[in-house]
Short mmCIF file of C-alpha atoms in Angstrom, two decimals:
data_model
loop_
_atom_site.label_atom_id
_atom_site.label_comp_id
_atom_site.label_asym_id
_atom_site.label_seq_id
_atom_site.Cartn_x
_atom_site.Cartn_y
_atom_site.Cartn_z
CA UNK A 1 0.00 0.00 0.00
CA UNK A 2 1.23 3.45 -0.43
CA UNK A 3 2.25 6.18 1.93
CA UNK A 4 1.36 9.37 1.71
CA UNK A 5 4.08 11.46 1.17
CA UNK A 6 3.93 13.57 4.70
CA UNK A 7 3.77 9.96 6.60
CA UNK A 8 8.11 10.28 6.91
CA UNK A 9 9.47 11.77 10.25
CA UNK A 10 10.59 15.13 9.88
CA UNK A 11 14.11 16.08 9.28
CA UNK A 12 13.67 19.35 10.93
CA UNK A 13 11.44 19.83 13.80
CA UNK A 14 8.48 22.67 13.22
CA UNK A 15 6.95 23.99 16.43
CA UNK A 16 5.54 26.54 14.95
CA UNK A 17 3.67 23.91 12.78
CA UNK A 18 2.48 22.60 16.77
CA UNK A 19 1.63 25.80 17.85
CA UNK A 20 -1.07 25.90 14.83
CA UNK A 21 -2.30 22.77 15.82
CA UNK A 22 -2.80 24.11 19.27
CA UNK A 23 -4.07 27.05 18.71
CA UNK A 24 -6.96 25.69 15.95
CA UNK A 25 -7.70 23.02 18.50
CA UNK A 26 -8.72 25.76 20.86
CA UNK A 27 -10.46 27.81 18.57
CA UNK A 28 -12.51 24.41 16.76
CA UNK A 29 -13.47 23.35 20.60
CA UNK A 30 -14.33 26.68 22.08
CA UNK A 31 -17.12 27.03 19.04
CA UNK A 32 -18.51 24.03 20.73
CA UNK A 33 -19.77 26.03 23.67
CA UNK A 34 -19.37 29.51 23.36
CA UNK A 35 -22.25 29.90 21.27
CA UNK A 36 -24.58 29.51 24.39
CA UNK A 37 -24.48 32.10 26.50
CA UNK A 38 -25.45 34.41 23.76
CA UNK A 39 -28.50 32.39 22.62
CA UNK A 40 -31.13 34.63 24.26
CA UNK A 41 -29.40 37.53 22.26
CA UNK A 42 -29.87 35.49 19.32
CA UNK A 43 -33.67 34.92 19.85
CA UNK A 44 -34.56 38.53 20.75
CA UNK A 45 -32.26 40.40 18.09
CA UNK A 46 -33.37 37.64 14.90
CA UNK A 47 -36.78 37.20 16.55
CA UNK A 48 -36.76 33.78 16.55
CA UNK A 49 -37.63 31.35 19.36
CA UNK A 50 -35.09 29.67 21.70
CA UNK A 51 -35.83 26.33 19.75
CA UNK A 52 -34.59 28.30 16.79
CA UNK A 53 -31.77 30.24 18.28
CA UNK A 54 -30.35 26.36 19.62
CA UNK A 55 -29.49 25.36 16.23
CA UNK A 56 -27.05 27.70 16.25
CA UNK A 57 -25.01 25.49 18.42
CA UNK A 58 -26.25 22.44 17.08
CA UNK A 59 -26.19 23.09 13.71
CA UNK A 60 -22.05 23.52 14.33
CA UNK A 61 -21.85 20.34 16.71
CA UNK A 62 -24.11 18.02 14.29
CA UNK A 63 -21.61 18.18 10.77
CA UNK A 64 -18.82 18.21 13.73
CA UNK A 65 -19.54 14.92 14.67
CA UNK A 66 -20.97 13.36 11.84
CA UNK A 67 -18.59 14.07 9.34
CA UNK A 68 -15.27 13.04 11.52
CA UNK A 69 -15.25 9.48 10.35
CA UNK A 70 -15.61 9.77 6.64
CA UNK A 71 -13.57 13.02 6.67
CA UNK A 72 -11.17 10.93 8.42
CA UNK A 73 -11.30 8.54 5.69
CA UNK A 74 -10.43 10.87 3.16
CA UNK A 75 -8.10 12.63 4.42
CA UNK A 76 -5.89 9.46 4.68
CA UNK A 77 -5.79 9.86 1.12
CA UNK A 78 -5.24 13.82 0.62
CA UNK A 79 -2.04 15.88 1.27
CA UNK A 80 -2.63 18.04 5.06
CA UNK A 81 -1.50 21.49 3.67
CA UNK A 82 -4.22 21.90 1.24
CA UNK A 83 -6.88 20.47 3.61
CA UNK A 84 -5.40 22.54 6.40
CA UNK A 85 -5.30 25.35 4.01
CA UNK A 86 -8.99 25.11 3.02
CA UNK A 87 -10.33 24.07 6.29
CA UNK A 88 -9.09 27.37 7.90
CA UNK A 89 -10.20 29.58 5.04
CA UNK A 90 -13.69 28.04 5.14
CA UNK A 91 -13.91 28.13 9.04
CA UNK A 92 -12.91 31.67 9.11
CA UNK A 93 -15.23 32.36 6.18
CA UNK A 94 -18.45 30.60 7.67
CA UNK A 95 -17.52 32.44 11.41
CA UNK A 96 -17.88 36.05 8.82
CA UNK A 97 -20.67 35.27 7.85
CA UNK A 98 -22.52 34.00 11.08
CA UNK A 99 -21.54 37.39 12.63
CA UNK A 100 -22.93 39.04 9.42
CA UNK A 101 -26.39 37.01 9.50
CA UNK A 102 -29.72 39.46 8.91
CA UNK A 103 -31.17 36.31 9.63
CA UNK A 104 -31.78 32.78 11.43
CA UNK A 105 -31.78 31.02 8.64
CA UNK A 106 -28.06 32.74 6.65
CA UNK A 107 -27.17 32.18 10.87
CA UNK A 108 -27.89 28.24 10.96
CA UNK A 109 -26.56 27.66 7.28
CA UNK A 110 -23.27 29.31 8.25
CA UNK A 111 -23.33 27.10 11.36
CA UNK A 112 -23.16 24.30 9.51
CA UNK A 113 -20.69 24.95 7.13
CA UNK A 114 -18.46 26.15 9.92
CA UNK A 115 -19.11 22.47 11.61
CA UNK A 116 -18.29 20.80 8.26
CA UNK A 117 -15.17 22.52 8.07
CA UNK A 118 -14.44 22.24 11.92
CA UNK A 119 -14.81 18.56 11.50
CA UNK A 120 -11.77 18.49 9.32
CA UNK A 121 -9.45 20.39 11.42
CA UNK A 122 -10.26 18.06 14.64
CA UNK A 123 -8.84 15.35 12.12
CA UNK A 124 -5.87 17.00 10.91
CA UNK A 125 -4.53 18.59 14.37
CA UNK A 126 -2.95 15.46 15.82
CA UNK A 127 -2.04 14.89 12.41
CA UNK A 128 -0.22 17.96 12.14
CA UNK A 129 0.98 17.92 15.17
CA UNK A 130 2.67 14.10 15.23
CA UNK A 131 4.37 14.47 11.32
CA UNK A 132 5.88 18.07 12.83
CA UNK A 133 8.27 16.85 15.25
CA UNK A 134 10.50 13.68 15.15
CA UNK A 135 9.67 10.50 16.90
CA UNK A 136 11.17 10.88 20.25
CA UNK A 137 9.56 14.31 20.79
CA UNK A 138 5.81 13.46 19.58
CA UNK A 139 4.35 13.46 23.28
CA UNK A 140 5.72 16.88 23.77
CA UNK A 141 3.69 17.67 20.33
CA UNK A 142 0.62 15.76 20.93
CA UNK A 143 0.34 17.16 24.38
CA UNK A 144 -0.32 20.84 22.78
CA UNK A 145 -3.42 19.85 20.82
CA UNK A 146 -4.62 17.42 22.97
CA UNK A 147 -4.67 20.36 26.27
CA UNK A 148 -5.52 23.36 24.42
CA UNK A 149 -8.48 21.62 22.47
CA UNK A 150 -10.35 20.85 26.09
CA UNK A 151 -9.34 24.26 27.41
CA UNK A 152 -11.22 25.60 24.55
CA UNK A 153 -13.89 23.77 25.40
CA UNK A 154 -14.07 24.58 29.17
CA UNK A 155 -13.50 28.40 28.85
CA UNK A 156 -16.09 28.78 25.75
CA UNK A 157 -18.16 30.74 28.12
CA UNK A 158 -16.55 32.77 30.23
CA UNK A 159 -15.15 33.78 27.38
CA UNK A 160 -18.88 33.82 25.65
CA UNK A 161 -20.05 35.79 28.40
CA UNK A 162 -17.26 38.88 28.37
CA UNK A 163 -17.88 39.64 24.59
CA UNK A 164 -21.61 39.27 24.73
CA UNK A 165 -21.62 41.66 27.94
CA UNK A 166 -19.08 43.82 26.22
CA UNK A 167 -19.50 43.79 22.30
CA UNK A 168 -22.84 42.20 21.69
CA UNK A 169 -23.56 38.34 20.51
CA UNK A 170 -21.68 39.19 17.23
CA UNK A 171 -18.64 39.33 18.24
CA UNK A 172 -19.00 35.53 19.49
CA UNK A 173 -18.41 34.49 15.46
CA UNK A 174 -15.74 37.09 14.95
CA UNK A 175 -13.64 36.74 17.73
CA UNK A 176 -11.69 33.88 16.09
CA UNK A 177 -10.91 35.44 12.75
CA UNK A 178 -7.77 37.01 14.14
CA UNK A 179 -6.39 33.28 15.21
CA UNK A 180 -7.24 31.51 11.91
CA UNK A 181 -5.49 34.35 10.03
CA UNK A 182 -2.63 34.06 11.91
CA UNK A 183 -2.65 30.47 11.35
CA UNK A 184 -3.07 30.55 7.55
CA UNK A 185 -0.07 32.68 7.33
CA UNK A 186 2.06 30.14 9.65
CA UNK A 187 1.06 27.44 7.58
CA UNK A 188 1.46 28.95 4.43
CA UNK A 189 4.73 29.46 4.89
CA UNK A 190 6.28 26.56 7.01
CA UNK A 191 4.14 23.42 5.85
CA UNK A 192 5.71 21.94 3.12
CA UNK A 193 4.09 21.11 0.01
CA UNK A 194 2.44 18.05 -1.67
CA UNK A 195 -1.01 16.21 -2.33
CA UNK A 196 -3.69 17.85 -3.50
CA UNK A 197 -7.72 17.48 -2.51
CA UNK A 198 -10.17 15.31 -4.59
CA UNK A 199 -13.92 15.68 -4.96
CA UNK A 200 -15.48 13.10 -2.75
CA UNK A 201 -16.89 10.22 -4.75
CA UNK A 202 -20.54 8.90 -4.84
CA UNK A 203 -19.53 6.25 -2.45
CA UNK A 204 -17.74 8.74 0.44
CA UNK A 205 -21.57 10.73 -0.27
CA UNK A 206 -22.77 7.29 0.66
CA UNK A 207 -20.76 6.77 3.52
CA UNK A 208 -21.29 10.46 4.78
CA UNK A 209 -24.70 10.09 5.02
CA UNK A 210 -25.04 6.74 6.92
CA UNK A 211 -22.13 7.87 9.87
CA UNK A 212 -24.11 11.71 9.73
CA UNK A 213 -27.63 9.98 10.39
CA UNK A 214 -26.41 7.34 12.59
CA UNK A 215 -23.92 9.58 14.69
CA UNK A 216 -26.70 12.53 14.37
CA UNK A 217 -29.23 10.72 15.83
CA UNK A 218 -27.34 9.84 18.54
CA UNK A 219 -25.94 13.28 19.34
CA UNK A 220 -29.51 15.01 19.30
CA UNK A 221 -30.80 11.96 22.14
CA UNK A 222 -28.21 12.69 24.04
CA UNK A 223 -28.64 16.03 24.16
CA UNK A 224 -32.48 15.79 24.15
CA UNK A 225 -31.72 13.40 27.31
CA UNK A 226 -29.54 16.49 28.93
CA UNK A 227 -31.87 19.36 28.58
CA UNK A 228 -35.26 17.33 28.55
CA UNK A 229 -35.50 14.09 30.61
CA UNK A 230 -33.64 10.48 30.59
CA UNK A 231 -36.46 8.89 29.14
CA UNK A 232 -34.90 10.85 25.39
CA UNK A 233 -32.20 7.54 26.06
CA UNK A 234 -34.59 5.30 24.95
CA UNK A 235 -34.61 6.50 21.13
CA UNK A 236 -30.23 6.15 20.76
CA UNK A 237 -30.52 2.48 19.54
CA UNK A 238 -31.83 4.27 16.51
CA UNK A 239 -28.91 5.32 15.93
CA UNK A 240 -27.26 1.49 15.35
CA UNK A 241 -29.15 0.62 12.04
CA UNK A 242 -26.94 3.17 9.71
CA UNK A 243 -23.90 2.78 11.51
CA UNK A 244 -24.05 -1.24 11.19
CA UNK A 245 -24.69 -0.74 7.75
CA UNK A 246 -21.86 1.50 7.21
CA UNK A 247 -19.65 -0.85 9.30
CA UNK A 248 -20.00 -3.70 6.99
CA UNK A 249 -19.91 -1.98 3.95
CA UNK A 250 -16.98 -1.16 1.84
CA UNK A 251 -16.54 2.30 3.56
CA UNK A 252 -16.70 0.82 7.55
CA UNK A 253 -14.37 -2.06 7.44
CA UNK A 254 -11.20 -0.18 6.86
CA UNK A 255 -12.23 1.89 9.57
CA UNK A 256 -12.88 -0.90 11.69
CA UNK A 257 -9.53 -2.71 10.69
CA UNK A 258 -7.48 0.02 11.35
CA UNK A 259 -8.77 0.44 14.98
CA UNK A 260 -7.76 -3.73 15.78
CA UNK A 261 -4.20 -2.36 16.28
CA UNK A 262 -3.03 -3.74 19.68
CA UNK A 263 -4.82 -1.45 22.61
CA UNK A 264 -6.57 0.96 20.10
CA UNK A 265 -9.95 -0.19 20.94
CA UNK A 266 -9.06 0.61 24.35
CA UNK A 267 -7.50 3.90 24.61
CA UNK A 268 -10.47 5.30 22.14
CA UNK A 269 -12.49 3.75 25.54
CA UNK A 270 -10.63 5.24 28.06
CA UNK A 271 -11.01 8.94 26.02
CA UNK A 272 -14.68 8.42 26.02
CA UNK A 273 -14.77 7.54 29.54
CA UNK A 274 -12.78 10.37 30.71
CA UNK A 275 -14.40 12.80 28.38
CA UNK A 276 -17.71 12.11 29.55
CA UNK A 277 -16.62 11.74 33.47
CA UNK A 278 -15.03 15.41 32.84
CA UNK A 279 -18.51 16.69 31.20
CA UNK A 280 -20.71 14.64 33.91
CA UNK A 281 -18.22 16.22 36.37
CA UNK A 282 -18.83 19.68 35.07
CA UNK A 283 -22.69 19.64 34.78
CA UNK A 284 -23.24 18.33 38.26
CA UNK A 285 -21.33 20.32 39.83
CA UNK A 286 -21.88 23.73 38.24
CA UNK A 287 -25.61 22.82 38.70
CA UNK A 288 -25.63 22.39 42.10
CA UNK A 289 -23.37 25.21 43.25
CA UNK A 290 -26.03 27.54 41.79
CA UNK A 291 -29.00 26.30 42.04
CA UNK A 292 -28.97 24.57 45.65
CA UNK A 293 -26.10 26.23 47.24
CA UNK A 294 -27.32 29.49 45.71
CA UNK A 295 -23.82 30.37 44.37
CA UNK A 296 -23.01 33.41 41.83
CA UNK A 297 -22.16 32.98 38.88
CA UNK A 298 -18.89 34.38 39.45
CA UNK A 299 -18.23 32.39 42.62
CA UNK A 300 -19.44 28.92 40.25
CA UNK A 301 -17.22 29.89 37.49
CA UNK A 302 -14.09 30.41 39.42
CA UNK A 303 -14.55 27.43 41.61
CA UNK A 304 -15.11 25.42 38.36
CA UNK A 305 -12.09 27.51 36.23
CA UNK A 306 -9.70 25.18 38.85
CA UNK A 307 -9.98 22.13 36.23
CA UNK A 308 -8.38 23.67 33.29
CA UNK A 309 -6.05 25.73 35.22
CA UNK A 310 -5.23 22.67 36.61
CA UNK A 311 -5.07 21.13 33.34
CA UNK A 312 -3.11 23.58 31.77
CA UNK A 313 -0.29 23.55 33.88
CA UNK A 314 0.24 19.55 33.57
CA UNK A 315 -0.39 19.55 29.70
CA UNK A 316 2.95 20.26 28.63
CA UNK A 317 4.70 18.33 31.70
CA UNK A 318 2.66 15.12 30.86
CA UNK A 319 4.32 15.49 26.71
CA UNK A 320 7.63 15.95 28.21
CA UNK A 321 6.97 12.75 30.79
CA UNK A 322 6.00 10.44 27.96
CA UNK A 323 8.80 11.27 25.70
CA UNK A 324 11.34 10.20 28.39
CA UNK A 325 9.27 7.39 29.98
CA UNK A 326 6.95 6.10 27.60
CA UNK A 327 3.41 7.04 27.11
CA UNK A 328 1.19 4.59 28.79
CA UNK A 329 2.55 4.88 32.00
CA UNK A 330 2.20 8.52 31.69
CA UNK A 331 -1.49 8.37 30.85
CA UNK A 332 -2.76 5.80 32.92
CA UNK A 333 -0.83 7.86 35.95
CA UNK A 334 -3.01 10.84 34.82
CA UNK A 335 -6.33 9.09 34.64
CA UNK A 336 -5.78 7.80 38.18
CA UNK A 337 -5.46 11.42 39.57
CA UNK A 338 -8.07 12.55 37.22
CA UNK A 339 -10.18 9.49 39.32
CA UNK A 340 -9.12 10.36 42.62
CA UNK A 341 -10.12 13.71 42.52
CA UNK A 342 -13.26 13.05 41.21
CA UNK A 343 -13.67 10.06 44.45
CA UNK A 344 -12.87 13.47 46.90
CA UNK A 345 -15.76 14.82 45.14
CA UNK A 346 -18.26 12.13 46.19
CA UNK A 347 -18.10 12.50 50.27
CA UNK A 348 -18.61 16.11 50.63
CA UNK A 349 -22.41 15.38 50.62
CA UNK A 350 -24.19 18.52 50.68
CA UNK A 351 -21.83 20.95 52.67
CA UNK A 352 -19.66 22.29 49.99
CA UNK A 353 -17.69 25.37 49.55
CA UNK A 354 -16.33 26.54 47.07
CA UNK A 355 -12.34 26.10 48.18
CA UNK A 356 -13.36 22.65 49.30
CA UNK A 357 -14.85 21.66 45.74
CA UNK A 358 -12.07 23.50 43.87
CA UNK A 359 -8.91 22.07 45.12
CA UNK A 360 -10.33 18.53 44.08
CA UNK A 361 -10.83 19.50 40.46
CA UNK A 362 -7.48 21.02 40.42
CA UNK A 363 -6.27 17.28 41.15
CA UNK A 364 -8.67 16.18 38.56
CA UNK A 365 -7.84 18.42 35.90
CA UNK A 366 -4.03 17.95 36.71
CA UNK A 367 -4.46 14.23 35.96
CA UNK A 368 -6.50 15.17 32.46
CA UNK A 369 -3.29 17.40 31.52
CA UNK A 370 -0.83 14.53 32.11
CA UNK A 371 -3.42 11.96 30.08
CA UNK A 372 -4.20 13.95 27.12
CA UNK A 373 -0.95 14.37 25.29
CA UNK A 374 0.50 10.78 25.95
CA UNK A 375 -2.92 9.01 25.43
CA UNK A 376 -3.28 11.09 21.58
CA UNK A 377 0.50 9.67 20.91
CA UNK A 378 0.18 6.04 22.27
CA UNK A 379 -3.12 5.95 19.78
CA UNK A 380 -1.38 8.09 17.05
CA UNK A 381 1.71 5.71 17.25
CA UNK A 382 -0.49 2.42 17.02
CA UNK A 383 -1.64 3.77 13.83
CA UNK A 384 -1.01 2.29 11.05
CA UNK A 385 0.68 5.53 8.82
CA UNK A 386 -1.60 5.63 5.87
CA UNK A 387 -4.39 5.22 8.53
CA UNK A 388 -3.27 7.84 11.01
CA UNK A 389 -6.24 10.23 10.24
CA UNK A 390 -9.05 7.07 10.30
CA UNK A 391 -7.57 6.61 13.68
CA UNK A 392 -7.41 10.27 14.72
CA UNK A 393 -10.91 10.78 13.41
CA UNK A 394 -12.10 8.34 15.92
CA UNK A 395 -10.57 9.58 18.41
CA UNK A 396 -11.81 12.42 18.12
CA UNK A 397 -15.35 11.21 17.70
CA UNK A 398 -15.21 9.30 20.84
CA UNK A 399 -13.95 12.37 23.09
CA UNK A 400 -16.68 14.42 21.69
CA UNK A 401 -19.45 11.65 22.31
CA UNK A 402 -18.07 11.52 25.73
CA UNK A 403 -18.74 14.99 26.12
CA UNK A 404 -22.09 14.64 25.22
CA UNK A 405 -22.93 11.54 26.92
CA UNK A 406 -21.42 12.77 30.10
CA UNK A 407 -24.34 15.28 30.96
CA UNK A 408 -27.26 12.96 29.19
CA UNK A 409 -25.88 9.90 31.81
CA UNK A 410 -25.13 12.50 34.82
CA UNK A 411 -29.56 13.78 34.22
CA UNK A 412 -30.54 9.99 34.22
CA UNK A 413 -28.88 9.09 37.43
CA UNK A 414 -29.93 12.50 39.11
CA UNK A 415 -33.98 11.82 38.47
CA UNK A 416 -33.52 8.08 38.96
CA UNK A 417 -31.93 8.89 42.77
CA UNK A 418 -33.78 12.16 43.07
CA UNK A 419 -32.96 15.63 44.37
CA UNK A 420 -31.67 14.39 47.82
CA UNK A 421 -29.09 11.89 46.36
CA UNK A 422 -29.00 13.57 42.77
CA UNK A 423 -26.12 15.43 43.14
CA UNK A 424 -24.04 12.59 45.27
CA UNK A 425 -25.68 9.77 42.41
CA UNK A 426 -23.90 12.37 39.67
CA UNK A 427 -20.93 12.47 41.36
CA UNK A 428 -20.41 8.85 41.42
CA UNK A 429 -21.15 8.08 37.77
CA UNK A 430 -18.16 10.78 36.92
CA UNK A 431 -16.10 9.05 39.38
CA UNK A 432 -16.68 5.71 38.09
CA UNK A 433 -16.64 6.93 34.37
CA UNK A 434 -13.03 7.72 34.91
CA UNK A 435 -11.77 4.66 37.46
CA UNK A 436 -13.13 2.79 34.32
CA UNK A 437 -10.39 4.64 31.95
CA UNK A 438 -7.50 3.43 34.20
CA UNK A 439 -7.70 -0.45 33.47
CA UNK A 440 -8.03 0.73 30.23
CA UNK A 441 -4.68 2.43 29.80
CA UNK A 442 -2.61 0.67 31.72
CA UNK A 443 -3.16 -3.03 30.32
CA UNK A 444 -0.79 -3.45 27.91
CA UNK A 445 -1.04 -4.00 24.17
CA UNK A 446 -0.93 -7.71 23.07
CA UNK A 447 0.87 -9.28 20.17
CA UNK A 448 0.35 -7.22 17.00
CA UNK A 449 -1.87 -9.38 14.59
CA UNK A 450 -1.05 -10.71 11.25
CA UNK A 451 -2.72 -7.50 9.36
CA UNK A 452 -5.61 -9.03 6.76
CA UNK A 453 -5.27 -7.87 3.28
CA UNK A 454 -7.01 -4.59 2.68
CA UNK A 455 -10.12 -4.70 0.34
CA UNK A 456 -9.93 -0.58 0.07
CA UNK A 457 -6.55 0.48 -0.48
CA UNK A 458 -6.51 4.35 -0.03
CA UNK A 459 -4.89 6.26 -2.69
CA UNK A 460 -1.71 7.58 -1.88
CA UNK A 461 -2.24 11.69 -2.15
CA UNK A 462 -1.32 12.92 -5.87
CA UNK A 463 1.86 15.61 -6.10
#
């Protein structure tokens, strides 16, 4: 099978080439949330009702997650700078013209190409970040991504909230412009050259569609389950009829052969389970500082700002851990603190403060900084090369189903123990979400298989 050209390490390492991946990471994940603080703006300014003014968030978060398996797929096959190149024009575009809309309708449309276009950066940012940097210093790379992509997510808004109180909900869409452009002229002018795009074919249409229903469906229970009741969990299996059919159709099975590489089925597990003990995590306890302990907004988001400082300051260290000592020891270290400090959560009952509750996510979100960088390289290194963005595509589609299923799971448990033991019955399911990730990560990989002969070759990427 061929390579594609870009699969070689690097002779010369390009950390400015890391720095893009960072910083697009942050600005693809903070669209995922930042958009909701200024929905009420949205409804009164368009006239439009809430139900309306939603799709604004989830008309970016449905072609997000949807479209991260087949893009994944075909980008396997294309060179990175002219997909990196084209993603960033079109996300920058789409953000224009969301900040421009007259409308709800120009404002949803524009959503949604921004979320197609997002979709292929969350593919190409490990991507871009692993061929950057030689071997021995790919932890160190990965970790930049893999932090500042959550961080993104977590401060989408406070950040939200300053520009809408300060420049109106406008400025939500424009504030990234400045970042893309910066990273379009970075890119331009250190990635190196090669590969060109390709139309997608009638059967990656075909494809598309299945994963976008199947993975669509599932998004919009979950999030129907969130915001509307538990019971919504009882319309995901819905969800399993297109994506069986893609799975055993031409377009699924080199998907699903690329992910039997030793352990790979098991770290995508443990980022699901700490992704959605982190979200879980977040909702319960946000939830209950202001609404039963009666907390300001302020007070809740500073207490709950101690996970990604926390996070932040370990990213880095946990890249610089796994290059000199191995990844999975590094990551499975991390999800144990990211575990114990959700366990301290569980026995403060109902007589929190806010010091109390924020030291313990500090822990936490110290153990997510040392798991995200060497988890993204163990996975990214178990790749097969000319399968690296298949395998980074699901990746990424299993941290931001986590995310998702995280609150939906944390709702169920609350109304099942009800509102004396919600809160402590929340708690727990985070807790045990992530204890489940450590097993996970720290069993090691078995023999590598005998690979099968591949059925869909992907093209190598034409000069």
């Amino acid at each position: 099978m061929s390579r594609p050209p870009d699969a070689a390490a690097p002779s010369v390492d390009r950390w400015s080439l890391v720095a893009v991946a960072g910083l697009l990471s942050f600005v693809a994940m903070l669209d995922m949330n930042i958009v909701n603080v200024a929905l009420a703006d949205i409804s009164s300014d368009l006239h439009v009702s809430a139900a309306t003014a939603q799709w604004a968030v989830l008309g970016y978060q449905l072609p997000v997650v949807a479209l991260l398996l087949p893009v994944g797929r075909r980008l396997d096959a294309a060179g990175p700078r002219p997909a990196l190149l084209a993603a960033t024009t079109g996300f920058a575009v789409c953000g224009a013209l969301a900040a421009l809309a007259p409308w709800a309708a120009w404002l949803i449309a524009a959503r949604i190409g921004q979320g197609a276009f997002a979709a292929v950066l969350f593919v190409l940012m490990p991507l871009l970040a692993m061929r950057s940097v030689r071997p021995q210093l790919r932890g160190r790379a990965m970790s930049v991504p893999a932090t500042l992509g959550p961080l993104g997510a977590v401060t989408g808004p406070a950040l939200g909230g300053l520009l809408l109180d300060q420049l109106g909900w406008r400025a939500v869409f424009l504030v990234k412009l400045p970042v893309c452009a910066a990273a379009l002229a970075v890119a331009w002018k250190a990635m190196p050259g090669g590969g060109r795009l390709r139309a997608p074919d009638r059967r990656s249409a075909a494809d598309a569609l299945l994963v976008g229903t199947g993975v669509s469906v599932l998004l919009v229970t979950l999030t129907l389950a969130a915001s509307h009741g538990p019971w919504w969990l009882l319309a995901a299996p819905a969800a399993v009829p297109p994506l069986w059919w893609w799975l055993r159709g031409p377009g699924g099975r080199p998907v699903a052969g690329a992910l039997r590489a030793p352990g790979l089925y098991r770290a995508h597990g443990a980022v699901l389970a700490l992704a959605a003990a982190f979200a879980a995590m977040h909702y319960v306890v946000a939830l209950h500082l202001q609404r039963d302990d009666g907390r300001s907004a302020t007070a809740t988001g500073l207490t709950v700002l101690a996970f990604p400082l926390g996070m932040g300051l370990a990213g880095p260290l946990g890249g610089r851990l796994a290059d000199k000592y191995g990844g999975r020891p590094i990551a499975t270290a991390g999800a144990v603190l990211t575990a114990a400090g959700l366990l301290l959560l569980v026995p403060l009952g109902d007589t929190w403060s806010p010091p109390d509750v924020a030291w313990r996510l500090a822990l936490a979100g110290l153990g997510m900084g040392l798991n995200g960088g060497p988890t993204q390289a163990l996975v990214m290194g178990a790749a097969a090369p000319e399968r690296a963005a298949t395998v980074g595509s699901a990746v990424q589609l299993a941290r931001s189903l986590g995310f998702t299923l995280g609150p939906a799971l944390a709702t169920a448990v609350w109304c099942l123990a009800g509102d004396g033991d919600g809160v402590r019955a929340g708690l727990v399911l985070a807790a045990v979400a992530a204890c489940l990730a450590v097993p996970l990560l720290a069993v090691p990989a078995g023999p590598v298989p005998r690979p099968a002969p591949d059925t869909d070759p992907v093209p190598a990427a034409r000069p």
